[in-house]
mmCIF file of C-alpha atoms in Angstrom:
data_model
loop_
_atom_site.group_PDB
_atom_site.id
_atom_site.type_symbol
_atom_site.label_atom_id
_atom_site.label_comp_id
_atom_site.label_asym_id
_atom_site.label_seq_id
_atom_site.Cartn_x
_atom_site.Cartn_y
_atom_site.Cartn_z
ATOM 1 C CA MET A 7 36.433 -15.658 -75.503
ATOM 2 C CA PRO A 8 37.970 -16.307 -78.397
ATOM 3 C CA PRO A 9 35.818 -18.163 -81.001
ATOM 4 C CA TYR A 10 37.917 -21.439 -80.632
ATOM 5 C CA ALA A 11 37.496 -21.360 -77.397
ATOM 6 C CA LEU A 12 33.737 -22.517 -78.037
ATOM 7 C CA GLN A 13 34.534 -25.308 -79.931
ATOM 8 C CA LEU A 14 36.919 -26.931 -77.523
ATOM 9 C CA LEU A 15 34.491 -26.012 -74.873
ATOM 10 C CA ILE A 16 32.008 -28.446 -77.031
ATOM 11 C CA ALA A 17 34.738 -30.839 -77.228
ATOM 12 C CA LEU A 18 35.234 -30.962 -73.208
ATOM 13 C CA VAL A 19 30.955 -31.306 -72.666
ATOM 14 C CA LEU A 20 30.629 -34.248 -75.229
ATOM 15 C CA VAL A 21 33.635 -36.131 -73.604
ATOM 16 C CA GLY A 22 31.774 -35.168 -70.128
ATOM 17 C CA LEU A 23 28.456 -36.529 -71.694
ATOM 18 C CA THR A 24 30.243 -39.872 -71.960
ATOM 19 C CA PRO A 25 30.041 -41.608 -68.472
ATOM 20 C CA LEU A 26 26.141 -40.308 -68.567
ATOM 21 C CA LEU A 27 24.693 -41.692 -71.790
ATOM 22 C CA SER A 28 25.417 -45.301 -72.897
ATOM 23 C CA TYR A 29 24.263 -47.722 -76.085
ATOM 24 C CA PRO A 30 25.343 -51.014 -75.687
ATOM 25 C CA LEU A 31 26.404 -53.098 -78.983
ATOM 26 C CA ALA A 32 27.214 -56.778 -79.302
ATOM 27 C CA VAL A 33 30.104 -57.515 -80.812
ATOM 28 C CA GLY A 34 31.432 -61.129 -80.659
ATOM 29 C CA SER A 35 31.176 -62.081 -76.970
ATOM 30 C CA GLY A 36 30.899 -58.850 -75.361
ATOM 31 C CA TRP A 37 29.713 -55.279 -75.605
ATOM 32 C CA VAL A 38 31.253 -51.738 -76.659
ATOM 33 C CA ASP A 39 29.204 -48.826 -75.929
ATOM 34 C CA ALA A 40 28.663 -47.331 -79.568
ATOM 35 C CA LEU A 41 26.693 -44.072 -78.461
ATOM 36 C CA ASP A 42 30.315 -43.096 -76.765
ATOM 37 C CA ALA A 43 32.472 -43.751 -79.464
ATOM 38 C CA ALA A 44 29.885 -41.360 -81.576
ATOM 39 C CA LEU A 45 30.072 -38.793 -79.247
ATOM 40 C CA LEU A 46 34.270 -39.361 -79.071
ATOM 41 C CA VAL A 47 34.462 -38.939 -83.136
ATOM 42 C CA LEU A 48 32.642 -35.411 -82.551
ATOM 43 C CA ALA A 49 34.656 -34.040 -79.961
ATOM 44 C CA LEU A 50 37.459 -35.241 -81.637
ATOM 45 C CA VAL A 51 36.316 -33.432 -84.631
ATOM 46 C CA ASN A 52 35.256 -30.248 -82.756
ATOM 47 C CA LEU A 53 38.914 -30.028 -81.316
ATOM 48 C CA ARG A 54 40.410 -30.356 -84.616
ATOM 49 C CA ILE A 55 38.190 -27.439 -85.723
ATOM 50 C CA ALA A 56 39.326 -25.343 -82.532
ATOM 51 C CA TRP A 57 43.068 -26.382 -83.091
ATOM 52 C CA GLY A 58 43.217 -25.213 -86.767
ATOM 53 C CA ALA A 59 41.415 -21.614 -85.578
ATOM 54 C CA ALA A 60 43.535 -21.237 -82.647
ATOM 55 C CA ASN A 61 46.719 -21.698 -85.152
ATOM 56 C CA HIS A 62 45.217 -19.515 -88.008
ATOM 57 C CA ALA A 63 44.460 -16.599 -85.164
ATOM 58 C CA GLY A 64 47.944 -17.083 -84.204
ATOM 59 C CA ALA A 65 49.704 -16.609 -87.529
ATOM 60 C CA ALA A 66 47.523 -13.406 -88.150
ATOM 61 C CA ARG A 67 48.597 -11.875 -84.753
ATOM 62 C CA VAL A 68 52.489 -12.308 -85.457
ATOM 63 C CA PRO A 69 54.082 -10.453 -88.675
ATOM 64 C CA GLY A 70 55.079 -12.913 -91.408
ATOM 65 C CA GLY A 71 52.581 -15.368 -90.151
ATOM 66 C CA ARG A 72 54.688 -17.402 -88.090
ATOM 67 C CA GLY A 73 52.459 -17.512 -84.821
ATOM 68 C CA GLY A 74 50.659 -20.532 -83.388
ATOM 69 C CA ALA A 75 47.835 -21.230 -80.684
ATOM 70 C CA PRO A 76 48.256 -19.740 -77.781
ATOM 71 C CA ALA A 77 49.962 -21.421 -74.803
ATOM 72 C CA TRP A 78 46.539 -21.982 -72.646
ATOM 73 C CA PHE A 79 45.088 -23.647 -75.784
ATOM 74 C CA VAL A 80 47.840 -25.734 -76.458
ATOM 75 C CA LEU A 81 48.070 -26.802 -72.636
ATOM 76 C CA ALA A 82 43.762 -27.406 -72.781
ATOM 77 C CA GLY A 83 43.784 -29.212 -76.072
ATOM 78 C CA LEU A 84 46.175 -31.547 -75.071
ATOM 79 C CA VAL A 85 44.315 -32.430 -71.736
ATOM 80 C CA THR A 86 41.361 -32.402 -73.993
ATOM 81 C CA ALA A 87 42.758 -35.092 -76.168
ATOM 82 C CA ALA A 88 44.075 -37.266 -73.619
ATOM 83 C CA LEU A 89 40.645 -37.213 -71.899
ATOM 84 C CA ILE A 90 38.870 -38.174 -75.969
ATOM 85 C CA THR A 91 41.511 -41.007 -76.043
ATOM 86 C CA TRP A 92 40.890 -42.600 -72.480
ATOM 87 C CA ALA A 93 37.361 -42.341 -73.252
ATOM 88 C CA MET A 94 37.507 -44.022 -76.321
ATOM 89 C CA VAL A 95 39.608 -46.680 -75.604
ATOM 90 C CA ARG A 96 37.149 -47.268 -72.395
ATOM 91 C CA ALA A 97 34.092 -47.104 -75.125
ATOM 92 C CA LEU A 98 35.534 -49.771 -77.142
ATOM 93 C CA THR A 99 37.253 -52.279 -75.036
ATOM 94 C CA PRO A 100 34.789 -55.170 -75.412
ATOM 95 C CA THR A 101 33.102 -56.003 -71.465
ATOM 96 C CA LEU A 102 31.404 -59.447 -71.067
ATOM 97 C CA PRO A 103 27.614 -59.113 -70.166
ATOM 98 C CA SER A 104 26.722 -59.335 -66.974
#
């Protein structure tokens, strides 16, 4: 397993934890999930680190340094970014207290 795949896996695990954990924070007349937002920021940082490492590893493989991340990583990274975006919108959309 390439080292950047571990960072991608950590990002996916953090996104997967968000439905299980919650720390509601009152904002105005509604509630947002502050813990989910913090976990998703960490997931985004891990994704950025993984993407940079994958691009660097791809550039080292090609003469002239013009290579990029492998196709499987680009696809998995885009899916992870979409999941982070969806979860962040869900966490930061105010809900009314029940």
